[in-house]
Tab-separated table of C-alpha atoms and ligand atoms in Angstrom:
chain	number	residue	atom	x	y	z
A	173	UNK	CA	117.326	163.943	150.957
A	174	UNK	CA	120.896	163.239	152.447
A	175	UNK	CA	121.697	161.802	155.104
A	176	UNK	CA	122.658	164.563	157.063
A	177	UNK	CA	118.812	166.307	156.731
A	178	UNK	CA	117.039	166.372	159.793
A	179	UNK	CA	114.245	164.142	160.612
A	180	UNK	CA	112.075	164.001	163.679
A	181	UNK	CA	114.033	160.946	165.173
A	182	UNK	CA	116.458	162.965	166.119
A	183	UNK	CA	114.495	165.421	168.223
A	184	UNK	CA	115.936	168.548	166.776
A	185	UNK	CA	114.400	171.708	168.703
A	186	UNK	CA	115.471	175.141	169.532
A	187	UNK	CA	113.880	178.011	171.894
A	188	UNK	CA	111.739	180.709	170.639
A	189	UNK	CA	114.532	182.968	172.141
A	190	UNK	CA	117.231	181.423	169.430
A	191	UNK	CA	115.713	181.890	165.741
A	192	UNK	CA	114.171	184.786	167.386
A	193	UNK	CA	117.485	186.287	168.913
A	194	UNK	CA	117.268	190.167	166.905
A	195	UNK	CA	121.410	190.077	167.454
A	196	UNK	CA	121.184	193.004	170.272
A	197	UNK	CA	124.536	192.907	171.747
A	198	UNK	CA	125.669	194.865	175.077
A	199	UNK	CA	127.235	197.290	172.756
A	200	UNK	CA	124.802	197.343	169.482
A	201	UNK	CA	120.925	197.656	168.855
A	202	UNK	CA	118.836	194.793	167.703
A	203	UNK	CA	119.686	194.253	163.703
A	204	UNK	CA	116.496	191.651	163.064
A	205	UNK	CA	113.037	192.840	162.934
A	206	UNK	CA	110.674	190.774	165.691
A	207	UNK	CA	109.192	187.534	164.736
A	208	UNK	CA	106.135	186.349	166.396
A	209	UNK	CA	105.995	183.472	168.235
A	210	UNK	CA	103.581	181.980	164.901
A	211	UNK	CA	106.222	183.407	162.382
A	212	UNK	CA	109.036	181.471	164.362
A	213	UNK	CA	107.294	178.469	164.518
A	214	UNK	CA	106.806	178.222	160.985
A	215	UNK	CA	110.610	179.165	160.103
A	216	UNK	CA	111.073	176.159	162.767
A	217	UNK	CA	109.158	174.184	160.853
A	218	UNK	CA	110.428	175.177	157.094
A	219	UNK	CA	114.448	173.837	158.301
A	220	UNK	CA	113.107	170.831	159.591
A	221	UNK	CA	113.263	171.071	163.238
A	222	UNK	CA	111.382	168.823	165.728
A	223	UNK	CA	110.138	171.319	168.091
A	224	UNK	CA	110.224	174.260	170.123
A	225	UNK	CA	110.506	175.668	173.496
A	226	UNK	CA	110.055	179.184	175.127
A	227	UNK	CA	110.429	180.930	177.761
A	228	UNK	CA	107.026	182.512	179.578
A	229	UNK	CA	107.454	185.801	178.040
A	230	UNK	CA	108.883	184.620	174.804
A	231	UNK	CA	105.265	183.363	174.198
A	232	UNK	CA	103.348	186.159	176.591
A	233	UNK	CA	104.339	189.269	177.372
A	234	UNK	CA	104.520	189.916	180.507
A	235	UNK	CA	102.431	192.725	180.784
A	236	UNK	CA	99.674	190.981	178.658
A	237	UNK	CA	95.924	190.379	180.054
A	238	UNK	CA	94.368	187.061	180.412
A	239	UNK	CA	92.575	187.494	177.486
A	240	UNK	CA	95.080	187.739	175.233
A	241	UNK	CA	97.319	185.366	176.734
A	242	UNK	CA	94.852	182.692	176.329
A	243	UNK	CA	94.963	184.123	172.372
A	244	UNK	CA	98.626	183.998	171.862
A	245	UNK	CA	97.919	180.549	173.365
A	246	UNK	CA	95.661	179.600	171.117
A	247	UNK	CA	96.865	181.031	167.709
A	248	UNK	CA	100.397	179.277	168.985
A	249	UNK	CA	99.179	176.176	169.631
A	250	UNK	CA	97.465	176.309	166.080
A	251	UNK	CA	100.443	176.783	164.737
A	252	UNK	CA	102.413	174.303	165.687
A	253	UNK	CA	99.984	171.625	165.490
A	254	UNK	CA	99.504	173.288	161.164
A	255	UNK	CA	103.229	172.459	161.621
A	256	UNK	CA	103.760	169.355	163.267
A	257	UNK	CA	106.215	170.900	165.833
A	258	UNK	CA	105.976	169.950	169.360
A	259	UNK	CA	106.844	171.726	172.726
A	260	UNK	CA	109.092	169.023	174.897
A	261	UNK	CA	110.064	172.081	177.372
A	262	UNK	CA	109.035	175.196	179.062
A	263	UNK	CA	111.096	177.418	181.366
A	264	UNK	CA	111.013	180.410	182.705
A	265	UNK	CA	112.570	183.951	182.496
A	266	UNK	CA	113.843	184.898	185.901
A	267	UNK	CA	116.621	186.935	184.349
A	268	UNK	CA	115.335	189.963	182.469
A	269	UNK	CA	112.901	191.765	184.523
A	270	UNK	CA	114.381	194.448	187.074
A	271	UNK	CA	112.839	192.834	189.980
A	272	UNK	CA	114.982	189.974	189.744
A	273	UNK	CA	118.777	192.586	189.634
A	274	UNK	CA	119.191	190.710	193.380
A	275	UNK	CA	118.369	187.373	191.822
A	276	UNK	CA	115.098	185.106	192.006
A	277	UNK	CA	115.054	182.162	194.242
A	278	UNK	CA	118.273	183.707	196.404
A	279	UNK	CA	117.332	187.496	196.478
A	280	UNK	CA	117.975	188.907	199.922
A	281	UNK	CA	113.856	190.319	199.785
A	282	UNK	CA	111.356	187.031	200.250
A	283	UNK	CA	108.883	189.060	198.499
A	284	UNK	CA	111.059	188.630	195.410
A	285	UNK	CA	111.703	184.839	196.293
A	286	UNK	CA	107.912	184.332	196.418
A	287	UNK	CA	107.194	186.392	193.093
A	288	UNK	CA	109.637	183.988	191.508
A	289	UNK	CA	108.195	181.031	192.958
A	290	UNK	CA	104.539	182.354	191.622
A	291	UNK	CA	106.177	183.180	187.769
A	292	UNK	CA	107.855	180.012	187.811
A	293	UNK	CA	104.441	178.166	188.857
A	294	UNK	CA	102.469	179.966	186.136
A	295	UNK	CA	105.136	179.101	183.680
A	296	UNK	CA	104.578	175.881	184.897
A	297	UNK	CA	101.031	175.651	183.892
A	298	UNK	CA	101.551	177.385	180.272
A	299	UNK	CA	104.108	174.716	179.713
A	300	UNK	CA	101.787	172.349	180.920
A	301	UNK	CA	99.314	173.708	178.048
A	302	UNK	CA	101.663	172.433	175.491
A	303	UNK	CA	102.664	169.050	176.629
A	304	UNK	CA	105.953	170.159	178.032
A	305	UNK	CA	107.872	167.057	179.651
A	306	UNK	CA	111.050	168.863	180.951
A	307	UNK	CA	110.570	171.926	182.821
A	308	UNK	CA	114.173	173.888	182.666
A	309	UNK	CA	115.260	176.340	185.056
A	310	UNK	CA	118.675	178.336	184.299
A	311	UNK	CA	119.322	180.474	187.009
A	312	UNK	CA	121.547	183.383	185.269
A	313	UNK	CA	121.041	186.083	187.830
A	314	UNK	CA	121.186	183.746	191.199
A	315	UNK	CA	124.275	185.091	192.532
A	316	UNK	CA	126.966	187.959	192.830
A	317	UNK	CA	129.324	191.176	192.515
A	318	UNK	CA	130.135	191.154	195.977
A	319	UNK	CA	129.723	188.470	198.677
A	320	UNK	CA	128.971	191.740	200.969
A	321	UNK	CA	124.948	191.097	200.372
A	322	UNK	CA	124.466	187.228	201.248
A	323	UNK	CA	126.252	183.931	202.987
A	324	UNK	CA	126.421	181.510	200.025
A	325	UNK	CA	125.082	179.197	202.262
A	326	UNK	CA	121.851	180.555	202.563
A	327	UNK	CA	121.519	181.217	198.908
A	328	UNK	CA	121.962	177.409	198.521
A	329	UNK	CA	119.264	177.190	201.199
A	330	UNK	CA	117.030	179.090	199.465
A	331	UNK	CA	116.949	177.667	196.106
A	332	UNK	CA	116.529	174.282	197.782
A	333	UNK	CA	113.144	175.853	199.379
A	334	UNK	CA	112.192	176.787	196.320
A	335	UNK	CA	112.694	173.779	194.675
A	336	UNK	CA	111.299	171.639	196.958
A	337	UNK	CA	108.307	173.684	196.614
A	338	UNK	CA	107.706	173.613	193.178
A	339	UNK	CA	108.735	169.631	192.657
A	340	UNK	CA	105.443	169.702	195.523
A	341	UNK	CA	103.619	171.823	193.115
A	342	UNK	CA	104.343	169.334	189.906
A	343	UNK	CA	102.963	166.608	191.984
A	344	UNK	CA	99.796	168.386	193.086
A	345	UNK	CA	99.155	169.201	190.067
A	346	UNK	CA	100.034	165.913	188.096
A	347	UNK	CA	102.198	167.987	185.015
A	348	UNK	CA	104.739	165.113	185.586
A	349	UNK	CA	106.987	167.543	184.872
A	350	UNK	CA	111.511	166.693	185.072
A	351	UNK	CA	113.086	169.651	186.262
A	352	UNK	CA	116.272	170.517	184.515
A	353	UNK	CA	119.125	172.362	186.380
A	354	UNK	CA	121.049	174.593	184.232
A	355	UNK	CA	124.540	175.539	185.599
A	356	UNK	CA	126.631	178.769	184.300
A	357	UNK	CA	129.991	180.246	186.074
A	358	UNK	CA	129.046	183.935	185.282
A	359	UNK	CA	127.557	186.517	182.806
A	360	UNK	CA	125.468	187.970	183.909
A	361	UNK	CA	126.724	187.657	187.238
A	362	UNK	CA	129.881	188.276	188.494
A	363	UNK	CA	129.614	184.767	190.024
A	364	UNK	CA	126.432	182.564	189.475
A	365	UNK	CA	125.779	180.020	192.494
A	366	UNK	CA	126.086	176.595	191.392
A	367	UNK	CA	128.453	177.425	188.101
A	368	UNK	CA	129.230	173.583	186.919
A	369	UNK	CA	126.944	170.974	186.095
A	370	UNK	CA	128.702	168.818	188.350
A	371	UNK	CA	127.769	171.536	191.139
A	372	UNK	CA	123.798	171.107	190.504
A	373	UNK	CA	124.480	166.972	190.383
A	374	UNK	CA	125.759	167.354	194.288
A	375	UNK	CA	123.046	170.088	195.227
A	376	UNK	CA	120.231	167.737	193.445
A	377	UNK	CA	120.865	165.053	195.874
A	378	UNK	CA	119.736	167.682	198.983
A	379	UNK	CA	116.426	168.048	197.694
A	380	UNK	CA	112.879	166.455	199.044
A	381	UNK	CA	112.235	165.112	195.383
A	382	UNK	CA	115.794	164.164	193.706
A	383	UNK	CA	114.056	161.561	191.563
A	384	UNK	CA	112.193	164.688	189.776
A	385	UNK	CA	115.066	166.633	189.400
A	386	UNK	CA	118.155	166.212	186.742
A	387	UNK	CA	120.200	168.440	184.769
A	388	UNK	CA	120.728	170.622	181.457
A	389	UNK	CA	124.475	170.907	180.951
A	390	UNK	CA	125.104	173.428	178.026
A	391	UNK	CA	127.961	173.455	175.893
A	392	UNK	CA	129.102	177.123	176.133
A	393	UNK	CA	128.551	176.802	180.184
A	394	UNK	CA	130.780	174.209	180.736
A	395	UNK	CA	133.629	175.728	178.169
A	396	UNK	CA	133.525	179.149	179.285
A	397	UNK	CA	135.788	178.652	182.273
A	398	UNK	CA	137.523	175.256	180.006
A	399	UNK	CA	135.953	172.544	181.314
A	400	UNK	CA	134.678	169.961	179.347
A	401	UNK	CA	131.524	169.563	178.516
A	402	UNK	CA	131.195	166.086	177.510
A	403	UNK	CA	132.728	164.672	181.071
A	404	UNK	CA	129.821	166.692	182.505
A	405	UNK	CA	127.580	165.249	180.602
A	406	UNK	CA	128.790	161.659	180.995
A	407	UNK	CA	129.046	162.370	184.677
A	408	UNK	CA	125.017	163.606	184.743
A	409	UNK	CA	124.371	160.522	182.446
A	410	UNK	CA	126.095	157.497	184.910
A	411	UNK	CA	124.150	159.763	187.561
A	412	UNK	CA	120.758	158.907	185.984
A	413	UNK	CA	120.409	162.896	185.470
A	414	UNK	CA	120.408	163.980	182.170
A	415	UNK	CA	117.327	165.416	181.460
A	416	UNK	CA	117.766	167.998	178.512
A	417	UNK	CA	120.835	169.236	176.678
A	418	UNK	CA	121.577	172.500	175.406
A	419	UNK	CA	124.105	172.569	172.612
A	420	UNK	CA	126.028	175.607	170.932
A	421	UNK	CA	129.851	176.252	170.714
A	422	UNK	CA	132.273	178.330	172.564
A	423	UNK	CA	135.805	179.491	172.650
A	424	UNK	CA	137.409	179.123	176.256
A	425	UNK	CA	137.917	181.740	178.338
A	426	UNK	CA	135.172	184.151	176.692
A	427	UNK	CA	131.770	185.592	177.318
A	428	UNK	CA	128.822	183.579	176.529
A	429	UNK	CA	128.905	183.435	172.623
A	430	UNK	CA	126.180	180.809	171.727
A	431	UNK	CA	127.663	179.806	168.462
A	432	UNK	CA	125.966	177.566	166.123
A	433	UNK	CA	126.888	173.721	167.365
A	434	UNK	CA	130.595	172.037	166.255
A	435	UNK	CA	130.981	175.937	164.917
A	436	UNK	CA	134.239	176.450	167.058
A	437	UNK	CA	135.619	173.388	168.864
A	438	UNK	CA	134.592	170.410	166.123
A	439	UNK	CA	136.595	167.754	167.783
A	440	UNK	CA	135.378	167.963	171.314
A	441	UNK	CA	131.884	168.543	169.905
A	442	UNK	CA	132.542	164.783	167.986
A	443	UNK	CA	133.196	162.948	171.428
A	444	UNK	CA	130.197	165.206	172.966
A	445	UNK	CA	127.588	163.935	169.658
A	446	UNK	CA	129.473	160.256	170.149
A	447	UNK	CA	128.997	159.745	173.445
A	448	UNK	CA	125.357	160.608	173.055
A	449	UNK	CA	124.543	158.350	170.481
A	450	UNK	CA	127.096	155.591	171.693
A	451	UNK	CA	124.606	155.405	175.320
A	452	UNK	CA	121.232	156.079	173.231
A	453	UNK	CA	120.266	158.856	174.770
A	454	UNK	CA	116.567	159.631	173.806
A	455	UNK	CA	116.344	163.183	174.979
A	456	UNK	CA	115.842	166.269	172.908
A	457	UNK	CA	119.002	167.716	171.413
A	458	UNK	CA	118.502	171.044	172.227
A	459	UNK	CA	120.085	174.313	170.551
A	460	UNK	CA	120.187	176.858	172.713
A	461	UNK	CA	122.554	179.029	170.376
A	462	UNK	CA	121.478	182.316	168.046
A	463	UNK	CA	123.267	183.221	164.825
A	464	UNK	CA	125.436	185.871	163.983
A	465	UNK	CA	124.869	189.821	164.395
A	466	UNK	CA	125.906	189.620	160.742
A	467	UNK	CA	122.957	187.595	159.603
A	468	UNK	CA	119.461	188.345	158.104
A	469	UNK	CA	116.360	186.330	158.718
A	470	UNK	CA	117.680	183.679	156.021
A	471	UNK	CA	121.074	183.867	157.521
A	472	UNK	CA	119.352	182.255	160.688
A	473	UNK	CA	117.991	179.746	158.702
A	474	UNK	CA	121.462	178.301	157.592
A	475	UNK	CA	122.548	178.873	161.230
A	476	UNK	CA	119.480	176.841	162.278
A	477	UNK	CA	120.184	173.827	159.435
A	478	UNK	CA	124.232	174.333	160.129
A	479	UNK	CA	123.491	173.186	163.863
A	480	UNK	CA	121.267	170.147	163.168
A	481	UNK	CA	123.731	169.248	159.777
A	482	UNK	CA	126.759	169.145	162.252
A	483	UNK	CA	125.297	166.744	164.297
A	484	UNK	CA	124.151	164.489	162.244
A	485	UNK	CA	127.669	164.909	160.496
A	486	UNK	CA	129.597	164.040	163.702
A	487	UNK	CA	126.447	161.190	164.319
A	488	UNK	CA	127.913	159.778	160.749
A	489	UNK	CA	131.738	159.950	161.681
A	490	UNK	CA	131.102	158.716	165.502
A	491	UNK	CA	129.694	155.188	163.779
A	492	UNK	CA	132.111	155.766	161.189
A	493	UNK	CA	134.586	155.056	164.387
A	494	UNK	CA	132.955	152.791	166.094
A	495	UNK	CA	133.690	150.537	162.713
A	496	UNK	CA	136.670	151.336	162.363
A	497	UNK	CA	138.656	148.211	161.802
A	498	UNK	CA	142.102	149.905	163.348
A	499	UNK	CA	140.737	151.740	166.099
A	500	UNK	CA	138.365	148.740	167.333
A	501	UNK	CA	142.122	146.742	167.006
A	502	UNK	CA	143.510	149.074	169.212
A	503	UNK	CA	140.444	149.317	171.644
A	504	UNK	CA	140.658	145.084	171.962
A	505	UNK	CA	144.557	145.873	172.792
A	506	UNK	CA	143.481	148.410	175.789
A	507	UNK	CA	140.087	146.390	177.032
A	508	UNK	CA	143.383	143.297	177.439
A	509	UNK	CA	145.162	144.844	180.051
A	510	UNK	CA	141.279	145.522	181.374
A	511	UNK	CA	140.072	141.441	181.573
A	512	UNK	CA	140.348	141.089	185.093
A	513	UNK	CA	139.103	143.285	187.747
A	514	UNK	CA	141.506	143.303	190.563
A	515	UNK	CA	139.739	145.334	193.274
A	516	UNK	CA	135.999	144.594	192.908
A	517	UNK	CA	133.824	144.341	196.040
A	518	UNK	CA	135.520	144.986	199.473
A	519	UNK	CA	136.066	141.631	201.096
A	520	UNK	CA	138.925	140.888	204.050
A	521	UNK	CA	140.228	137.986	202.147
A	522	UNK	CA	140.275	139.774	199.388
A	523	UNK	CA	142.140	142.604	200.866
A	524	UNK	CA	144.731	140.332	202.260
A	525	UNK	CA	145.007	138.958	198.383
A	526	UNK	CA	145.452	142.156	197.459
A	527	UNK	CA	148.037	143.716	199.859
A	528	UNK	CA	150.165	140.447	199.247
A	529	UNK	CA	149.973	141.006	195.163
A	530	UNK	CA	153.400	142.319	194.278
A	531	UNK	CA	153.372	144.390	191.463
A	532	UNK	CA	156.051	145.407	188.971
A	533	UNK	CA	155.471	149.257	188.552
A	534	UNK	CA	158.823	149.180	185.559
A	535	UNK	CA	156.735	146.533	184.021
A	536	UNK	CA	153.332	148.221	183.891
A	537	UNK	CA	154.557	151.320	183.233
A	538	UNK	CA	157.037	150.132	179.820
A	539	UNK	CA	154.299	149.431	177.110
A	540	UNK	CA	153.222	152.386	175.090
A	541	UNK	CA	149.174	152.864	175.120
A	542	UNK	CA	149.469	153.734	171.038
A	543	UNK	CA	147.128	156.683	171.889
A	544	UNK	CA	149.061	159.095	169.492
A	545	UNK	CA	147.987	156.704	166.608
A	546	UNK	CA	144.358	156.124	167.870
A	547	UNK	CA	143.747	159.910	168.054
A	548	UNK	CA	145.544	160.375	164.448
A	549	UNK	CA	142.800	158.022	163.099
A	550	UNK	CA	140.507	159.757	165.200
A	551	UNK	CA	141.718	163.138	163.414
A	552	UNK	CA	141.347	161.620	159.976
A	553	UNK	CA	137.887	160.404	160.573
A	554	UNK	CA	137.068	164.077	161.555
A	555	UNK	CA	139.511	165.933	158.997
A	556	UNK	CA	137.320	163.890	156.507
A	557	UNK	CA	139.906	161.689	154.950
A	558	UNK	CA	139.349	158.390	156.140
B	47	LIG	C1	120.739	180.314	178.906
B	47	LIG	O1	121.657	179.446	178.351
B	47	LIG	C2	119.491	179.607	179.311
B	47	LIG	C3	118.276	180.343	178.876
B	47	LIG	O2	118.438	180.582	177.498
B	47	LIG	C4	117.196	179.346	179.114
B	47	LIG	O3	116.600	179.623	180.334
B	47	LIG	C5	117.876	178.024	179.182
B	47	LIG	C6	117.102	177.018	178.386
B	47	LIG	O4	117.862	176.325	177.495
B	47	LIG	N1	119.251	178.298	178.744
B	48	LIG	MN1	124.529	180.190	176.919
B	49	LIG	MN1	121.072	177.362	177.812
């Protein structure tokens, strides 16, 4: 076993909707015959993931009866106890069906609003079934081609009703459940409401139940209009917020792609693995990515193992870094000019202190940082030969 083979530390999972992805494209047919939920599971299973999550109607149709939803829930739950994979989150799809074309918790009709509310509840309890923790909600068709059909203001005002009212809903019912905000700019909206990470951090702090709610920053999301990804999630981490992760890869600029993880940007997909394992963050690491139209069923299989090996690749060169006997040289040289806080708490006496401090703006500004050289070693760590 090497050490880049997945183990159940690292809390490895990936959504029904990902291994199961039949590489339908808006311009080809599905090229993968359909797994079952069971048949996924066990695939899940054979490359060494941790777990799984789904959607509602990636487990039950929508159409199905009671009866055999409480079968698929049984045979899946069978399965994945045969296979020792667990369910850490649920969500809901709010995105396919027709009745949400307007969007879900912002459509213009409140019977819509309220049917969402109701699927997301229900979803809520199926999740529930399994042991879910997180409970994520991506909201890909809450928002716009024109600005003709609603203020933005009262979209924002209705997705905090509706969130208010299911946080209530977790509580009466005791799931314990941490909501997880997933932002997107667009596709398949022109514009998506709240299209950054950083927007759901601000919108989260307008809500009854903040404590209950965080967010799910995903890779592609944050990339697709070339932001970056790991400053989002740092930012929802020093907020206290980050609840789930979804990881893939992305080329700027693009439609949504998915890629397998560190498939297209490796270096800022290094800082994004670092930074997670620098703060210990015990969440799940989450691939929310499908493989290649190209691929076959096995072809998804080395798409599912080529996501976990990356990270644990990039885990390997980020303490490969942090033990670097140059770098951590050159790190003591920057934390120097760092000993002493100048500013600190706000104090008058302080103030005065300050405004009287004269500084020498040639002086600071005449020593080199020696960040060419730090990011060359960086780049040899990464291009593998150091
Ligand atoms: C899209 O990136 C969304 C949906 O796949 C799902 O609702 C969510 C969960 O990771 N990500
Ligand atoms: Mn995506
Ligand atoms: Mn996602």
């Amino acid at each position: 076993m090497s050490k880049y083979t997945p183990k159940p530390e690292h809390k490895f999972t990936f959504g029904l909707w990902t291994v199961g992805n039949r590489g339908a494209d808006p311009f080809g047919a599905q090229v993968r015959p359909k797994l079952s939920p069971v048949e996924l599971v066990e695939m899940l299973a054979e490359v060494g993931a941790y777990g799984v999550n789904f959607h509602d109607n990636d487990l039950v149709p929508i159409h199905a009866t009671a009866a055999e939803r409480d079968q698929i829930v049984k045979e899946f739950k069978e399965a994945c106890a045969d296979h020792d994979i667990k369910v850490p989150m649920a969500t809901v799809n709010l995105f396919y069906e027709p009745v949400f074309r307007d969007g879900a918790f912002t459509a213009n009709d409140a019977r819509v609003r309220a049917y969402a509310v109701q699927k997301t509840m229900r979803a809520m309890d199926l999740g529930a079934e399994f042991g879910a923790e997180t409970f994520v909600l991506w909201g890909g068709r809450e928002g716009v081609e024109t600005d003709a059909c609603r203020r933005p203001d009262d979209a924002i005002k209705r997705a905090r009703e509706c969130l208010n009212y299911l946080c209530e809903y977790n509580l009466e019912k005791g799931y314990g459940y941490k909501f997880a905000l997933e932002a997107k700019p667009n596709e398949p909206r022109a514009d998506i409401y709240f299209p950054t990470t950083g927007a759901y951090l601000a919108f989260i702090e307008t809500l009854d139940h903040k404590e209950m709610v965080g967010v799910n920053p995903e890779v592609a999301h944050e990339q697709m209009p070339g932001l970056s990804m790991m400053h989002a999630v740092a930012q929802a981490w020093e907020a206290g917020k980050l609840y789930h992760i979804d990881l893939n890869d992305q080329y700027p600029g693009r439609y949504d792609q998915d890629l397998r993880f560190g498939s297209v940007s490796p270096k800022q997909s290094f800082w994004l693995v670092k930074f997670l394992e620098d703060v210990g963050y015990q969440g799940m690491r989450h691939f929310d990515a499908h493989a290649y139209r190209t691929e076959d069923y096995d072809g998804v299989k080395e798409f599912a193992r080529g996501c976990m090996r990356t990270y644990l690749i990039f885990k390997d060169k980020a303490e490969r870094w942090n033990n670097h006997e140059e770098i951590q040289s050159i790190l003591a040289g920057i934390a120097e000019t760092d000993a002493e806080n100048l500013i600190g708490k706000y104090g008058s006496e302080a103030a005065a202190k300050l405004l009287a401090t004269d500084f020498d703006r040639h002086e600071l500004a005449a020593k080199g940082l020696n960040y060419e050289r730090l990011d060359q070693l960086t780049m040899d760590i990464l291009l593998g030969v150091d």
